[in-house]
mmCIF file of C-alpha atoms in Angstrom:
data_model
loop_
_atom_site.group_PDB
_atom_site.id
_atom_site.type_symbol
_atom_site.label_atom_id
_atom_site.label_comp_id
_atom_site.label_asym_id
_atom_site.label_seq_id
_atom_site.Cartn_x
_atom_site.Cartn_y
_atom_site.Cartn_z
ATOM 1 C CA MET A 1 1.223 17.964 53.815
ATOM 2 C CA ARG A 2 3.406 20.485 52.125
ATOM 3 C CA SER A 3 2.465 22.646 49.210
ATOM 4 C CA PHE A 4 4.166 22.313 45.821
ATOM 5 C CA ASP A 5 5.819 24.952 43.613
ATOM 6 C CA ARG A 6 5.181 23.098 40.341
ATOM 7 C CA PRO A 7 1.881 22.184 38.628
ATOM 8 C CA LEU A 8 0.634 18.694 39.582
ATOM 9 C CA ARG A 9 -2.591 17.092 38.579
ATOM 10 C CA ILE A 10 -3.620 13.983 40.434
ATOM 11 C CA TYR A 11 -6.248 11.729 38.814
ATOM 12 C CA LEU A 12 -7.776 9.594 41.561
ATOM 13 C CA ALA A 13 -9.831 6.545 40.667
ATOM 14 C CA ARG A 14 -11.456 3.741 42.642
ATOM 15 C CA HIS A 15 -11.124 0.279 41.205
ATOM 16 C CA GLY A 16 -13.878 -1.022 39.052
ATOM 17 C CA GLN A 17 -16.564 -3.397 40.271
ATOM 18 C CA SER A 18 -14.942 -6.578 41.603
ATOM 19 C CA GLN A 19 -16.424 -10.059 41.806
ATOM 20 C CA LEU A 20 -16.827 -9.603 45.592
ATOM 21 C CA ASN A 21 -18.682 -6.310 44.942
ATOM 22 C CA LEU A 22 -20.891 -8.053 42.489
ATOM 23 C CA GLN A 23 -21.681 -10.726 45.099
ATOM 24 C CA GLN A 24 -22.321 -8.053 47.686
ATOM 25 C CA ARG A 25 -19.527 -9.300 49.914
ATOM 26 C CA ILE A 26 -16.947 -7.319 51.934
ATOM 27 C CA SER A 27 -13.613 -6.975 50.371
ATOM 28 C CA GLY A 28 -10.894 -5.351 52.588
ATOM 29 C CA HIS A 29 -7.613 -7.139 51.891
ATOM 30 C CA ALA A 30 -9.411 -10.044 50.183
ATOM 31 C CA ASP A 31 -8.017 -10.273 46.642
ATOM 32 C CA ALA A 32 -10.694 -10.400 43.988
ATOM 33 C CA ARG A 33 -10.645 -9.928 40.241
ATOM 34 C CA LEU A 34 -12.862 -7.429 38.376
ATOM 35 C CA SER A 35 -16.293 -8.458 37.170
ATOM 36 C CA ALA A 36 -17.259 -7.914 33.513
ATOM 37 C CA LYS A 37 -18.674 -4.504 34.529
ATOM 38 C CA GLY A 38 -15.495 -3.712 36.318
ATOM 39 C CA LEU A 39 -13.417 -4.475 33.173
ATOM 40 C CA GLU A 40 -15.708 -2.095 31.262
ATOM 41 C CA GLN A 41 -15.146 0.620 33.879
ATOM 42 C CA ALA A 42 -11.309 0.087 33.556
ATOM 43 C CA GLN A 43 -11.678 0.712 29.785
ATOM 44 C CA ALA A 44 -13.797 3.759 30.501
ATOM 45 C CA LEU A 45 -11.021 5.141 32.722
ATOM 46 C CA ALA A 46 -8.444 4.673 29.998
ATOM 47 C CA ASP A 47 -10.771 6.354 27.549
ATOM 48 C CA VAL A 48 -11.257 9.553 29.458
ATOM 49 C CA LEU A 49 -7.461 9.809 30.054
ATOM 50 C CA LYS A 50 -6.411 9.140 26.444
ATOM 51 C CA GLN A 51 -5.764 12.813 25.649
ATOM 52 C CA GLU A 52 -3.823 13.408 28.922
ATOM 53 C CA THR A 53 -0.042 13.070 29.219
ATOM 54 C CA LEU A 54 0.541 10.955 32.347
ATOM 55 C CA SER A 55 4.027 10.827 33.961
ATOM 56 C CA ALA A 56 3.268 7.868 36.280
ATOM 57 C CA ILE A 57 0.593 5.413 37.364
ATOM 58 C CA TYR A 58 0.448 4.245 40.959
ATOM 59 C CA CYS A 59 -2.071 1.723 42.341
ATOM 60 C CA SER A 60 -2.775 -0.642 45.195
ATOM 61 C CA SER A 61 -1.144 -4.030 44.930
ATOM 62 C CA LEU A 62 -4.539 -5.746 45.031
ATOM 63 C CA THR A 63 -5.648 -7.407 41.784
ATOM 64 C CA ARG A 64 -8.793 -5.367 41.298
ATOM 65 C CA ALA A 65 -6.839 -2.157 41.364
ATOM 66 C CA ILE A 66 -4.119 -3.428 39.065
ATOM 67 C CA GLN A 67 -6.687 -4.587 36.542
ATOM 68 C CA THR A 68 -8.328 -1.160 36.663
ATOM 69 C CA ALA A 69 -5.123 0.642 35.990
ATOM 70 C CA SER A 70 -3.924 -1.715 33.268
ATOM 71 C CA PRO A 71 -5.792 -0.313 30.178
ATOM 72 C CA ALA A 72 -4.598 3.249 30.996
ATOM 73 C CA ALA A 73 -1.054 2.007 31.540
ATOM 74 C CA ALA A 74 -1.123 0.147 28.191
ATOM 75 C CA MET A 75 -2.485 3.216 26.376
ATOM 76 C CA HIS A 76 0.185 5.503 27.780
ATOM 77 C CA GLY A 77 3.077 3.019 27.635
ATOM 78 C CA LEU A 78 3.686 3.261 31.400
ATOM 79 C CA GLN A 79 4.563 0.642 33.948
ATOM 80 C CA ILE A 80 2.224 0.406 36.872
ATOM 81 C CA GLN A 81 3.891 1.153 40.187
ATOM 82 C CA THR A 82 2.075 -1.052 42.694
ATOM 83 C CA LEU A 83 2.118 -0.039 46.365
ATOM 84 C CA ASP A 84 1.033 -2.163 49.288
ATOM 85 C CA ASP A 85 0.324 0.973 51.363
ATOM 86 C CA LEU A 86 -2.443 1.922 48.948
ATOM 87 C CA ARG A 87 -4.460 -1.218 49.655
ATOM 88 C CA GLU A 88 -7.876 -1.099 51.191
ATOM 89 C CA ILE A 89 -8.314 -1.205 54.956
ATOM 90 C CA GLY A 90 -8.041 -4.728 56.350
ATOM 91 C CA LEU A 91 -11.394 -5.798 57.694
ATOM 92 C CA GLY A 92 -10.498 -8.916 59.621
ATOM 93 C CA ILE A 93 -13.197 -11.514 60.045
ATOM 94 C CA LEU A 94 -15.619 -9.600 57.888
ATOM 95 C CA GLU A 95 -13.704 -10.113 54.641
ATOM 96 C CA GLY A 96 -15.562 -12.234 52.073
ATOM 97 C CA ARG A 97 -18.793 -12.127 54.101
ATOM 98 C CA HIS A 98 -22.266 -10.832 53.297
ATOM 99 C CA VAL A 99 -23.656 -7.982 55.418
ATOM 100 C CA ASP A 100 -27.388 -8.797 55.241
ATOM 101 C CA GLU A 101 -29.792 -11.443 56.656
ATOM 102 C CA ARG A 102 -27.610 -14.218 55.331
ATOM 103 C CA ASP A 103 -24.904 -13.434 57.970
ATOM 104 C CA PRO A 104 -26.399 -11.784 61.098
ATOM 105 C CA GLU A 105 -22.985 -11.604 62.937
ATOM 106 C CA ALA A 106 -21.350 -9.877 60.078
ATOM 107 C CA CYS A 107 -24.349 -7.588 59.745
ATOM 108 C CA ARG A 108 -24.044 -6.590 63.428
ATOM 109 C CA LEU A 109 -20.299 -5.959 63.182
ATOM 110 C CA TRP A 110 -20.704 -3.945 60.008
ATOM 111 C CA ALA A 111 -23.337 -1.722 61.598
ATOM 112 C CA ALA A 112 -21.193 -1.127 64.643
ATOM 113 C CA ARG A 113 -18.229 -0.179 62.431
ATOM 114 C CA ALA A 114 -20.437 2.200 60.352
ATOM 115 C CA HIS A 115 -21.462 3.921 63.596
ATOM 116 C CA ASP A 116 -17.839 4.487 64.722
ATOM 117 C CA LYS A 117 -15.526 3.902 61.793
ATOM 118 C CA HIS A 118 -12.555 5.421 63.544
ATOM 119 C CA GLY A 119 -12.880 3.723 66.893
ATOM 120 C CA PHE A 120 -14.712 0.373 66.498
ATOM 121 C CA MET A 121 -12.424 -2.591 66.043
ATOM 122 C CA VAL A 122 -13.730 -5.587 63.992
ATOM 123 C CA PRO A 123 -11.842 -8.702 65.245
ATOM 124 C CA GLY A 124 -8.712 -9.128 63.225
ATOM 125 C CA ALA A 125 -9.098 -5.862 61.393
ATOM 126 C CA GLU A 126 -6.619 -3.119 60.826
ATOM 127 C CA ALA A 127 -6.890 -0.134 63.190
ATOM 128 C CA TYR A 128 -8.141 2.941 61.352
ATOM 129 C CA SER A 129 -5.247 5.061 62.695
ATOM 130 C CA ALA A 130 -2.757 2.595 61.271
ATOM 131 C CA PHE A 131 -4.638 2.477 57.967
ATOM 132 C CA THR A 132 -4.651 6.262 57.516
ATOM 133 C CA ASN A 133 -0.979 6.533 58.499
ATOM 134 C CA ARG A 134 0.115 4.029 55.835
ATOM 135 C CA VAL A 135 -1.992 5.607 53.124
ATOM 136 C CA LEU A 136 -0.826 9.158 53.970
ATOM 137 C CA GLY A 137 2.813 8.077 54.125
ATOM 138 C CA SER A 138 2.536 6.509 50.672
ATOM 139 C CA LEU A 139 0.742 9.600 49.347
ATOM 140 C CA GLU A 140 3.490 11.850 50.595
ATOM 141 C CA GLN A 141 6.162 9.784 48.863
ATOM 142 C CA ILE A 142 4.211 9.826 45.656
ATOM 143 C CA LEU A 143 3.714 13.557 45.609
ATOM 144 C CA THR A 144 7.344 14.269 46.592
ATOM 145 C CA ASN A 145 8.536 12.275 43.599
ATOM 146 C CA SER A 146 5.942 13.403 41.049
ATOM 147 C CA SER A 147 5.462 16.106 38.494
ATOM 148 C CA GLY A 148 2.996 16.686 35.680
ATOM 149 C CA ALA A 149 -0.108 14.461 35.785
ATOM 150 C CA ILE A 150 -0.332 11.221 37.640
ATOM 151 C CA LEU A 151 -2.989 8.482 38.040
ATOM 152 C CA LEU A 152 -3.652 6.892 41.373
ATOM 153 C CA VAL A 153 -6.002 3.839 41.549
ATOM 154 C CA GLY A 154 -7.136 2.816 44.982
ATOM 155 C CA HIS A 155 -10.175 1.722 47.016
ATOM 156 C CA ARG A 156 -13.171 3.270 48.642
ATOM 157 C CA ASN A 157 -11.616 3.938 52.047
ATOM 158 C CA THR A 158 -8.082 4.564 50.643
ATOM 159 C CA ASN A 159 -9.406 7.239 48.279
ATOM 160 C CA GLU A 160 -11.514 8.839 50.992
ATOM 161 C CA VAL A 161 -8.428 9.361 53.114
ATOM 162 C CA ILE A 162 -6.464 10.658 50.099
ATOM 163 C CA LEU A 163 -9.236 13.117 49.104
ATOM 164 C CA THR A 164 -9.609 14.323 52.658
ATOM 165 C CA ARG A 165 -5.906 15.179 52.827
ATOM 166 C CA LEU A 166 -5.554 16.603 49.330
ATOM 167 C CA LEU A 167 -8.518 18.900 49.693
ATOM 168 C CA ALA A 168 -7.270 19.990 53.151
ATOM 169 C CA ASN A 169 -10.433 18.907 54.900
ATOM 170 C CA ASP A 170 -10.628 18.012 58.550
ATOM 171 C CA PHE A 171 -10.946 14.222 59.115
ATOM 172 C CA SER A 172 -14.210 14.812 61.025
ATOM 173 C CA VAL A 173 -15.935 15.379 57.636
ATOM 174 C CA GLU A 174 -14.499 12.280 55.987
ATOM 175 C CA ALA A 175 -17.663 10.299 56.567
ATOM 176 C CA GLU A 176 -19.413 12.633 54.082
ATOM 177 C CA ILE A 177 -17.114 11.472 51.218
ATOM 178 C CA ASN A 178 -18.448 8.338 49.511
ATOM 179 C CA VAL A 179 -16.194 7.436 46.616
ATOM 180 C CA LYS A 180 -17.851 5.656 43.786
ATOM 181 C CA ASN A 181 -16.234 3.855 40.849
ATOM 182 C CA LYS A 182 -18.371 5.754 38.330
ATOM 183 C CA TYR A 183 -16.345 8.886 39.016
ATOM 184 C CA LEU A 184 -12.747 9.923 38.423
ATOM 185 C CA TYR A 185 -11.497 12.904 40.390
ATOM 186 C CA ALA A 186 -8.991 15.382 38.981
ATOM 187 C CA ILE A 187 -7.194 17.431 41.676
ATOM 188 C CA ASP A 188 -4.990 20.355 40.640
ATOM 189 C CA TRP A 189 -2.246 21.666 42.868
ATOM 190 C CA LEU A 190 -2.081 25.308 41.826
ATOM 191 C CA GLY A 191 -2.174 27.339 44.998
ATOM 192 C CA LYS A 192 -5.376 26.214 46.675
ATOM 193 C CA PRO A 193 -6.176 22.613 45.526
ATOM 194 C CA GLN A 194 -9.084 22.427 43.069
ATOM 195 C CA VAL A 195 -11.131 19.314 42.224
ATOM 196 C CA MET A 196 -13.090 18.283 39.200
ATOM 197 C CA THR A 197 -15.320 15.135 38.973
ATOM 198 C CA ILE A 198 -15.351 13.252 35.678
ATOM 199 C CA ARG A 199 -18.067 10.685 34.875
ATOM 200 C CA LEU A 200 -16.960 7.245 33.791
ATOM 201 C CA GLY A 201 -19.300 5.226 31.554
ATOM 202 C CA GLY A 202 -23.003 5.591 31.016
ATOM 203 C CA GLU A 203 -24.895 8.255 29.171
ATOM 204 C CA TYR A 204 -22.674 11.097 30.529
ATOM 205 C CA HIS A 205 -19.317 9.350 30.039
ATOM 206 C CA GLY A 206 -16.503 11.854 29.998
ATOM 207 C CA ARG A 207 -18.598 14.801 31.317
ATOM 208 C CA HIS A 208 -16.690 17.152 33.620
ATOM 209 C CA TYR A 209 -18.354 18.579 36.796
ATOM 210 C CA PRO A 210 -16.785 21.322 38.898
ATOM 211 C CA GLY A 211 -16.227 20.285 42.513
ATOM 212 C CA LEU A 212 -16.449 16.973 44.322
ATOM 213 C CA ARG A 213 -19.298 14.633 43.455
ATOM 214 C CA THR A 214 -19.868 11.510 45.550
#
């Protein structure tokens, strides 16, 4: 990824809690709406960005991401630009299923994927290499056409790929990044990329922490 000669701040958020998250089911491409808690998290995201001047808002085309971005878009008078390539990784036959004693097959497949996320293929799932290529291609287009401050709303795996590339990490350390929806990440492109973590909701809502918290 090329470097930029103008200031750019990227706010990167994961969607709020979805109904499938609440039910402890696997999401992937399955399209679920936000839970009541997720809607509160979307409002918290808008609140911490209310003093910022955003030039654009991009998000995954899945409903849970659009709902998360909507309060911030309304506050800033911006249209959400939805992108299919920012969707979560497709997880094939695991989508919509529990990964505990209620579904032993799903539990076994999920454990195998966790052991080798880059190489293990769940039946019907999207190859990890294809997933990273589409996300990074979309990110490159966003950054090429952006200036000022922008908001990106994605998913756990999508945002892990984005953070890994933005912070110039090797993909071998990607497994150490665990993106939670209680955090918003602010990445500044001023020479060497710098990241700050912002708490969403709870007792420390709006608090800024230097560096990457996961």
